Amino acid sequence: MAAMAPLGRVVRLCSRICRNQRSVLRGPQRRGIASCIDPAHGLTDEQKEFQKVAFDFAANEMAPHMAEWDQKEVFPVETMRKAAQLGFGGIYVQPDVGGSGLSRLDTSVIFEALSTGCVSTTAYISIHNMCAWMIDTFGNAEQRERFCPDLCSMEKFASYCLTEPGSGSDAASLLTSAQPKGEHYILNGSKAFISGGGDTDVYVVMVRTGGKGPRGISCLVVEKDTPGLSFGKKEKKVGWNSQPTRAVIFEDCAVPASNRLGEEGQGFSIAMKGLNGGRINIGESKKRKNFTFQHKISFKIESSCSLGAAHACVQLAKDHLLVRKQFGETLSNNQASQTGAFKPYVKPDLTPWNSFSLQFLQFKLAEMATRLVASRLLVREAAKALQEGRSDAVSLCSMAKLFATDECFNICNQALQMHGGYGYLKDYAVQQFVRDSRVHQILEGTNEVMRMIISRNLLTES
């Protein structure tokens, strides 16, 4: 547990301060959670501690501002720096360069908790963490010391640049070129849909230094003030509005060769290991009819953030059923259970249809809770597989991303439906969880690509 020391110290410090009633995490405490959906089940005592820190931070520092950040499109830099003080700026970066040194499962637990306060902001924090991890893992000693401490403290912010206007799922066909010239690479091309683009300080960029295909891709770190680096207009999005999204443009942009991570031609492997968190066999992909589509299975970002959104929406739906009245009864009033039978008990002032309608919502809530827990179990199993380097890690990550993002979006959407017309108002948080979680089925490898990966694994392995 030595690697967990930085965040562990923060957890113990927060606990001590809370006991002395001088908590820096001011505000209302997290609402009670029904035991059947409690995300603390199965965690160690230490994991429960930093999960609580993340939940409290989400409730007190993020949730009260979530709607404002969304409507005004605010990039909450200072709030994220507060999160970094708790160890959330480099969760799975090594401690010797300022990281917390936690595991993939620990990371998933933290991102799920933070997402209950703001999915959009947590998603960016996750991308930032991934960039810091890539530099920590594939950079040399000088690069790690130069970039990682400021990224872990979030004094500087990072963006990941892989997707291009003409290469989404087919990432290996990227065209942004990096031609060697003396001690520099000269970059030309553009990247699309870059989270944090224009507002962040460090860009981890996949470029073509060689021939076609994945073996011709290298990875460079480009700093914001580099001549030849510019940005497109800020995109107007359905969700994820607390993080800016722009095109990143390179026009004869000279980047020092010393900023290359790893060797030339290693970039695609770095990209896939970063986004999947595990190993992608590039050579095997090439043999299989050149299926080098973008294995972007970063379950940490989409799946864990989707879990947080769904968890919050189950809570919101439960609260709504407890207080909302229709036909003289709260929506939570289950007459069938009071009679000891599954058939609806019909009061004289309620028609059978109305009684069925009330019970229908209760059954829907039960289904939502079941799908939430099933998604969480699959995501955590995939996280363990990655941490252990198991052979089924890639397929499990694909399954986790596919299942969790689909099911959790459906949970959020059903919660909105339960709110009726109120759910469609921006005064109610449920609509923002729906908008912010929808994109998880699209980015970092569409769910259609996840199905391709899973089916290919099933059909090719004996």
Coordinates of C-alpha atoms in Angstrom, one line a residue:
M1 CA 0.0 0.0 0.0
A2 CA 3.0 2.3 -0.1
A3 CA 2.0 3.7 -3.5
M4 CA -1.2 4.9 -2.0
A5 CA 0.5 7.1 0.5
P6 CA -0.2 10.6 -1.0
L7 CA -4.0 10.1 -1.3
G8 CA -4.0 8.1 1.9
R9 CA -2.5 11.0 3.8
V10 CA -5.2 13.3 2.3
V11 CA -8.0 10.8 3.4
R12 CA -6.6 10.7 6.9
L13 CA -6.2 14.4 7.1
C14 CA -9.8 15.0 5.8
S15 CA -11.1 12.5 8.4
R16 CA -9.3 14.3 11.2
I17 CA -10.5 17.7 10.1
C18 CA -14.1 16.5 9.8
R19 CA -13.9 15.0 13.3
N20 CA -12.7 18.4 14.6
Q21 CA -15.6 20.1 12.7
R22 CA -13.3 22.2 10.6
S23 CA -13.9 20.4 7.3
V24 CA -12.7 22.2 4.1
L25 CA -15.5 20.3 2.4
R26 CA -18.3 22.5 3.6
G27 CA -22.0 22.0 2.8
P28 CA -24.7 19.4 3.0
Q29 CA -23.7 15.8 3.5
R30 CA -24.3 13.1 1.0
R31 CA -27.9 11.7 1.1
G32 CA -28.5 8.2 2.5
I33 CA -28.1 5.4 -0.1
A34 CA -30.3 2.3 -0.1
S35 CA -28.1 -0.7 0.8
C36 CA -28.9 -2.6 -2.4
I37 CA -27.3 0.1 -4.6
D38 CA -24.6 1.2 -2.2
P39 CA -21.4 1.7 -4.3
A40 CA -19.2 1.0 -1.2
H41 CA -20.1 -2.7 -1.3
G42 CA -17.1 -4.9 -1.9
L43 CA -14.5 -2.2 -1.3
T44 CA -11.7 -2.2 1.2
D45 CA -11.7 0.3 4.1
E46 CA -9.2 2.5 2.4
Q47 CA -11.2 2.5 -0.8
K48 CA -14.3 3.4 1.1
E49 CA -12.4 6.4 2.7
F50 CA -11.3 7.9 -0.6
Q51 CA -14.6 7.1 -2.1
K52 CA -16.2 9.2 0.7
V53 CA -13.8 12.0 0.0
A54 CA -14.8 12.0 -3.7
F55 CA -18.5 11.8 -2.9
D56 CA -18.2 14.7 -0.4
F57 CA -16.2 16.8 -2.9
A58 CA -18.8 16.1 -5.6
A59 CA -21.7 17.1 -3.3
N60 CA -20.1 20.2 -1.9
E61 CA -17.8 21.6 -4.6
M62 CA -19.3 20.3 -7.9
A63 CA -23.1 19.6 -7.7
P64 CA -24.0 23.2 -6.5
H65 CA -22.3 24.6 -9.6
M66 CA -23.1 21.9 -12.1
A67 CA -26.1 23.7 -13.8
E68 CA -24.2 27.1 -13.9
W69 CA -21.1 25.5 -15.5
D70 CA -23.4 23.8 -18.1
Q71 CA -25.4 26.9 -19.0
K72 CA -22.6 29.4 -19.0
E73 CA -20.0 26.9 -20.4
V74 CA -17.6 27.5 -17.6
F75 CA -14.3 25.5 -17.4
P76 CA -14.0 25.2 -13.6
V77 CA -10.3 25.5 -13.3
E78 CA -10.1 26.4 -9.6
T79 CA -12.5 23.6 -8.6
M80 CA -10.4 21.1 -10.4
R81 CA -7.3 22.4 -8.7
K82 CA -9.1 21.8 -5.4
A83 CA -9.7 18.2 -6.6
A84 CA -6.0 17.9 -7.3
Q85 CA -5.2 18.9 -3.7
L86 CA -7.1 15.7 -2.7
G87 CA -4.9 13.6 -5.1
F88 CA -7.3 13.5 -8.0
G89 CA -5.1 15.2 -10.6
G90 CA -2.9 12.1 -11.1
I91 CA -4.8 9.3 -9.5
Y92 CA -2.8 6.4 -11.2
V93 CA 0.4 8.4 -11.8
Q94 CA 3.4 7.3 -9.7
P95 CA 4.0 9.1 -6.4
D96 CA 7.6 10.1 -7.2
V97 CA 6.3 12.7 -9.7
G98 CA 3.4 13.8 -7.6
G99 CA 0.8 11.2 -8.4
S100 CA -1.4 9.1 -6.0
G101 CA -0.3 5.7 -7.4
L102 CA -3.7 4.1 -7.1
S103 CA -5.0 1.1 -9.1
R104 CA -7.5 1.0 -12.0
L105 CA -10.3 -0.1 -9.7
D106 CA -9.5 2.7 -7.2
T107 CA -9.6 5.1 -10.2
S108 CA -13.0 3.8 -11.3
V109 CA -14.4 4.2 -7.8
I110 CA -13.3 7.8 -7.6
F111 CA -14.6 8.8 -11.0
E112 CA -18.0 7.2 -10.3
A113 CA -18.2 9.2 -7.1
L114 CA -17.1 12.5 -8.7
S115 CA -19.5 12.1 -11.5
T116 CA -22.5 12.3 -9.2
G117 CA -21.5 16.0 -8.8
C118 CA -20.8 16.8 -12.5
V119 CA -20.3 14.2 -15.3
S120 CA -18.8 16.7 -17.7
T121 CA -16.1 18.0 -15.3
T122 CA -15.3 14.5 -14.1
A123 CA -14.9 13.3 -17.7
Y124 CA -12.4 16.0 -18.4
I125 CA -10.5 15.2 -15.1
S126 CA -10.3 11.6 -16.4
I127 CA -8.9 12.6 -19.7
H128 CA -6.3 14.8 -17.9
N129 CA -5.4 11.8 -15.7
M130 CA -4.9 9.6 -18.8
C131 CA -2.5 12.2 -20.4
A132 CA -0.5 12.4 -17.2
W133 CA -0.3 8.6 -16.9
M134 CA 0.9 8.3 -20.5
I135 CA 3.8 10.8 -19.8
D136 CA 4.5 9.0 -16.5
T137 CA 4.5 5.6 -18.1
F138 CA 6.2 6.2 -21.5
G139 CA 8.2 9.3 -20.8
N140 CA 11.9 9.3 -19.8
A141 CA 13.1 10.6 -16.5
E142 CA 13.5 14.2 -17.8
Q143 CA 10.0 14.2 -19.3
R144 CA 8.4 12.8 -16.2
E145 CA 10.0 15.4 -14.0
R146 CA 9.2 18.3 -16.5
F147 CA 5.5 17.6 -17.1
C148 CA 4.0 15.3 -14.4
P149 CA 4.3 17.4 -11.2
D150 CA 2.4 20.4 -12.7
L151 CA -0.2 18.0 -14.2
C152 CA -0.8 16.2 -11.0
S153 CA -1.3 19.5 -9.1
M154 CA -3.4 20.7 -12.1
E155 CA -1.3 23.9 -12.2
K156 CA -1.3 22.8 -15.9
F157 CA -4.0 21.0 -17.8
A158 CA -3.6 18.4 -20.5
S159 CA -5.6 17.3 -23.6
Y160 CA -5.4 14.2 -25.6
C161 CA -5.2 14.5 -29.4
L162 CA -5.9 11.4 -31.5
T163 CA -9.2 11.9 -33.4
E164 CA -9.0 13.8 -36.8
P165 CA -11.8 15.1 -39.1
G166 CA -11.3 12.0 -41.3
S167 CA -10.3 9.4 -38.8
G168 CA -12.6 8.5 -35.9
S169 CA -12.9 4.8 -35.2
D170 CA -10.2 4.2 -37.9
A171 CA -7.5 5.9 -35.8
A172 CA -4.7 4.1 -37.5
S173 CA -5.4 6.1 -40.7
L174 CA -4.6 9.5 -39.1
L175 CA -2.9 12.0 -41.4
T176 CA -1.3 14.6 -39.1
S177 CA 2.4 14.5 -40.2
A178 CA 5.6 15.1 -38.2
Q179 CA 8.6 15.5 -40.4
P180 CA 12.0 15.4 -38.7
K181 CA 14.1 18.6 -39.2
G182 CA 17.3 18.9 -37.2
E183 CA 16.3 18.5 -33.5
H184 CA 12.6 19.1 -34.2
Y185 CA 9.6 17.6 -35.8
I186 CA 7.5 19.9 -38.1
L187 CA 3.8 19.1 -37.6
N188 CA 1.1 19.8 -40.1
G189 CA -2.5 18.7 -39.8
S190 CA -5.5 19.0 -37.4
K191 CA -7.2 17.1 -34.6
A192 CA -11.0 17.2 -34.0
F193 CA -13.2 17.2 -30.9
I194 CA -10.4 17.8 -28.5
S195 CA -11.6 18.2 -24.9
G196 CA -10.0 21.2 -23.3
G197 CA -8.6 22.4 -26.6
G198 CA -7.5 26.0 -26.5
D199 CA -7.7 26.2 -22.7
T200 CA -5.2 23.6 -21.7
D201 CA -1.4 23.8 -21.5
V202 CA -0.1 20.4 -22.7
Y203 CA -1.3 18.3 -25.7
V204 CA -0.4 14.6 -26.0
V205 CA -0.6 14.2 -29.8
M206 CA -0.5 11.2 -32.1
V207 CA 1.3 12.0 -35.4
R208 CA 2.5 10.2 -38.4
T209 CA 6.3 9.9 -38.6
G210 CA 6.4 6.9 -40.9
G211 CA 4.4 5.0 -43.4
K212 CA 0.8 4.0 -43.5
G213 CA -0.9 2.0 -40.7
P214 CA -0.3 1.9 -36.9
R215 CA 3.4 1.3 -37.1
G216 CA 4.0 4.7 -38.6
I217 CA 2.5 6.6 -35.7
S218 CA 4.5 8.3 -32.9
C219 CA 3.5 10.3 -29.8
L220 CA 4.6 13.9 -29.1
V221 CA 4.0 16.3 -26.3
V222 CA 3.2 19.8 -27.6
E223 CA 3.1 22.8 -25.3
K224 CA 0.5 25.5 -25.8
D225 CA 2.8 28.4 -26.6
T226 CA 4.5 26.5 -29.4
P227 CA 4.6 28.6 -32.7
G228 CA 2.4 27.0 -35.4
L229 CA -0.2 25.7 -32.9
S230 CA -3.7 27.2 -33.1
F231 CA -7.3 26.3 -32.3
G232 CA -10.6 26.2 -34.0
K233 CA -13.9 27.7 -32.8
K234 CA -15.4 26.5 -29.5
E235 CA -17.9 23.8 -30.4
K236 CA -21.6 24.1 -29.3
K237 CA -22.5 20.8 -27.7
V238 CA -25.6 19.0 -26.4
G239 CA -23.7 18.1 -23.2
W240 CA -20.2 18.2 -21.7
N241 CA -20.4 22.0 -21.6
S242 CA -18.1 22.5 -18.6
Q243 CA -15.2 21.5 -20.8
P244 CA -14.4 23.4 -24.0
T245 CA -14.1 21.4 -27.2
R246 CA -12.1 22.7 -30.2
A247 CA -10.1 21.6 -33.2
V248 CA -6.3 21.6 -32.6
I249 CA -4.5 22.8 -35.7
F250 CA -0.8 22.4 -36.6
E251 CA 0.8 24.6 -39.3
D252 CA 4.5 24.1 -39.6
C253 CA 4.5 23.6 -35.9
A254 CA 8.1 22.9 -34.7
V255 CA 8.2 20.5 -31.7
P256 CA 11.5 19.5 -30.1
A257 CA 12.4 15.8 -30.7
S258 CA 13.0 15.6 -27.0
N259 CA 9.2 15.8 -26.5
R260 CA 8.6 12.5 -28.2
L261 CA 7.3 9.8 -25.8
G262 CA 8.9 6.4 -26.4
E263 CA 10.4 5.4 -29.8
E264 CA 9.3 6.4 -33.3
G265 CA 6.5 4.1 -34.4
Q266 CA 5.4 3.4 -30.8
G267 CA 2.6 6.0 -30.8
F268 CA -0.4 3.8 -31.7
S269 CA 0.6 1.3 -29.0
I270 CA 0.8 4.1 -26.5
A271 CA -2.5 5.5 -27.6
M272 CA -4.3 2.1 -27.2
K273 CA -2.7 1.3 -23.9
G274 CA -3.7 4.7 -22.6
L275 CA -7.2 4.5 -23.7
N276 CA -7.8 0.9 -23.0
G277 CA -5.6 0.8 -20.0
G278 CA -4.4 -2.6 -21.1
R279 CA -2.6 -4.2 -24.0
I280 CA -3.8 -4.1 -27.7
N281 CA -1.8 -6.5 -30.0
I282 CA -1.2 -4.2 -32.9
G283 CA 0.4 -6.9 -35.0
E284 CA -2.6 -9.2 -34.5
S285 CA -4.9 -6.4 -35.4
K286 CA -3.1 -5.9 -38.7
K287 CA -3.2 -9.5 -39.6
R288 CA -7.0 -9.6 -39.2
K289 CA -7.9 -7.9 -42.4
N290 CA -6.3 -4.7 -41.3
F291 CA -8.8 -4.2 -38.5
T292 CA -6.9 -1.4 -36.9
F293 CA -10.0 0.6 -35.9
Q294 CA -9.7 2.7 -32.9
H295 CA -9.7 0.3 -29.8
K296 CA -10.6 3.2 -27.6
I297 CA -12.0 1.4 -24.7
S298 CA -11.3 3.8 -21.9
F299 CA -13.9 2.4 -19.5
K300 CA -12.5 4.7 -16.9
I301 CA -13.9 7.7 -18.6
E302 CA -17.2 6.6 -20.1
S303 CA -18.2 3.7 -17.9
S304 CA -17.3 5.1 -14.5
C305 CA -18.8 8.5 -15.4
S306 CA -21.9 6.8 -16.7
L307 CA -22.2 4.9 -13.4
G308 CA -22.0 8.1 -11.5
A309 CA -24.7 9.7 -13.6
A310 CA -27.0 6.7 -13.3
H311 CA -26.4 6.5 -9.6
A312 CA -27.4 10.1 -9.2
C313 CA -30.5 9.6 -11.4
V314 CA -31.7 6.6 -9.4
Q315 CA -31.4 8.7 -6.3
L316 CA -33.3 11.6 -7.9
A317 CA -36.0 9.3 -9.2
K318 CA -36.4 7.7 -5.8
D319 CA -36.8 11.1 -4.1
H320 CA -39.3 12.2 -6.8
L321 CA -41.5 9.0 -6.2
L322 CA -41.4 9.7 -2.5
V323 CA -42.8 13.2 -2.7
R324 CA -44.8 13.4 -6.0
K325 CA -48.5 12.8 -5.7
Q326 CA -50.9 11.6 -8.4
F327 CA -54.5 10.4 -7.8
G328 CA -54.2 11.3 -4.1
E329 CA -51.2 8.9 -3.5
T330 CA -47.4 9.4 -3.6
L331 CA -45.9 7.6 -6.6
S332 CA -44.0 5.4 -4.1
N333 CA -47.1 4.0 -2.4
N334 CA -47.2 0.3 -3.3
Q335 CA -50.6 -1.0 -2.3
A336 CA -49.7 -4.5 -3.7
S337 CA -47.0 -5.0 -1.1
Q338 CA -49.3 -4.0 1.7
T339 CA -51.8 -6.8 0.8
G340 CA -49.0 -9.4 0.7
A341 CA -49.9 -10.2 -3.0
F342 CA -48.4 -9.1 -6.3
K343 CA -51.8 -8.2 -7.8
P344 CA -52.6 -4.5 -7.3
Y345 CA -54.9 -3.6 -4.4
V346 CA -57.5 -1.2 -5.7
K347 CA -58.8 1.4 -3.3
P348 CA -62.3 2.7 -3.8
D349 CA -61.1 6.0 -5.0
L350 CA -58.5 4.6 -7.4
T351 CA -59.3 2.8 -10.7
P352 CA -57.4 -0.4 -11.4
W353 CA -55.5 1.5 -14.2
N354 CA -54.3 4.2 -11.8
S355 CA -53.1 1.6 -9.3
F356 CA -51.3 -0.3 -12.0
S357 CA -49.7 3.0 -13.1
L358 CA -48.3 3.6 -9.7
Q359 CA -46.9 0.1 -9.4
F360 CA -45.4 0.4 -12.9
L361 CA -43.1 3.3 -11.8
Q362 CA -42.0 1.3 -8.7
F363 CA -41.1 -1.7 -10.9
K364 CA -39.2 0.6 -13.3
L365 CA -37.2 2.0 -10.3
A366 CA -36.4 -1.6 -9.3
E367 CA -35.2 -2.3 -12.9
M368 CA -33.1 0.8 -12.9
A369 CA -31.4 -0.2 -9.6
T370 CA -30.7 -3.7 -10.9
R371 CA -29.1 -2.4 -14.1
L372 CA -27.0 0.1 -12.2
V373 CA -25.6 -2.6 -9.9
A374 CA -25.0 -5.0 -12.8
S375 CA -23.2 -2.3 -14.7
R376 CA -21.0 -1.4 -11.7
L377 CA -20.1 -5.1 -11.1
L378 CA -19.0 -5.5 -14.8
V379 CA -17.0 -2.2 -14.8
R380 CA -15.1 -3.2 -11.6
E381 CA -14.4 -6.7 -12.9
A382 CA -12.9 -5.1 -16.1
A383 CA -10.8 -2.8 -13.9
K384 CA -9.5 -5.7 -12.0
A385 CA -8.7 -7.6 -15.3
L386 CA -6.7 -4.6 -16.5
Q387 CA -4.8 -4.2 -13.2
E388 CA -3.9 -7.9 -13.3
G389 CA -3.0 -8.0 -17.0
R390 CA -5.4 -10.8 -17.8
S391 CA -5.9 -12.1 -21.3
D392 CA -9.6 -11.2 -21.2
A393 CA -9.0 -7.6 -20.2
V394 CA -9.7 -6.0 -23.7
S395 CA -12.9 -7.9 -24.2
L396 CA -14.1 -7.2 -20.7
C397 CA -13.4 -3.5 -21.1
S398 CA -15.4 -3.6 -24.4
M399 CA -18.2 -5.3 -22.6
A400 CA -18.1 -2.8 -19.7
K401 CA -18.1 0.2 -22.0
L402 CA -20.9 -1.2 -24.2
F403 CA -23.1 -2.4 -21.3
A404 CA -22.6 0.3 -18.8
T405 CA -22.9 3.3 -21.2
D406 CA -26.0 1.9 -22.8
E407 CA -27.7 0.8 -19.6
C408 CA -26.7 3.9 -17.6
F409 CA -28.0 6.2 -20.3
N410 CA -31.3 4.3 -20.3
I411 CA -31.4 4.7 -16.5
C412 CA -30.9 8.5 -16.8
N413 CA -33.5 8.7 -19.5
Q414 CA -36.1 6.7 -17.5
A415 CA -35.5 8.9 -14.5
L416 CA -36.3 11.9 -16.7
Q417 CA -39.5 10.2 -17.9
M418 CA -40.5 9.6 -14.2
H419 CA -40.2 13.3 -13.5
G420 CA -42.7 14.0 -16.2
G421 CA -42.7 17.6 -17.5
Y422 CA -40.4 18.7 -14.6
G423 CA -37.7 16.4 -16.0
Y424 CA -37.6 18.5 -19.1
L425 CA -36.8 21.7 -17.2
K426 CA -33.3 22.8 -16.7
D427 CA -34.1 23.6 -13.1
Y428 CA -34.0 19.8 -12.6
A429 CA -30.6 18.1 -12.6
V430 CA -31.9 14.9 -14.2
Q431 CA -32.0 16.4 -17.7
Q432 CA -28.3 17.4 -17.5
F433 CA -27.3 13.9 -16.5
V434 CA -29.1 12.6 -19.6
R435 CA -27.3 15.1 -21.9
D436 CA -23.9 14.6 -20.4
S437 CA -24.1 10.8 -20.4
R438 CA -25.4 10.4 -24.0
V439 CA -22.0 11.1 -25.6
H440 CA -20.4 8.1 -23.7
Q441 CA -22.0 5.8 -26.2
I442 CA -20.2 7.6 -29.0
L443 CA -16.8 8.7 -28.0
E444 CA -13.6 6.7 -27.2
G445 CA -14.8 4.0 -29.6
T446 CA -18.5 3.8 -30.5
N447 CA -20.5 1.1 -28.9
E448 CA -20.8 -0.4 -32.4
V449 CA -17.0 -0.8 -32.4
M450 CA -17.2 -2.4 -28.9
R451 CA -19.6 -5.0 -30.4
M452 CA -17.1 -5.7 -33.2
I453 CA -14.3 -6.2 -30.7
I454 CA -16.4 -8.6 -28.6
S455 CA -17.7 -10.6 -31.5
R456 CA -14.3 -10.9 -33.1
N457 CA -12.9 -12.2 -29.8
L458 CA -15.6 -14.8 -29.6
L459 CA -15.3 -15.9 -33.3
T460 CA -11.5 -16.1 -33.5
E461 CA -10.5 -17.7 -30.2
S462 CA -10.7 -21.5 -30.1

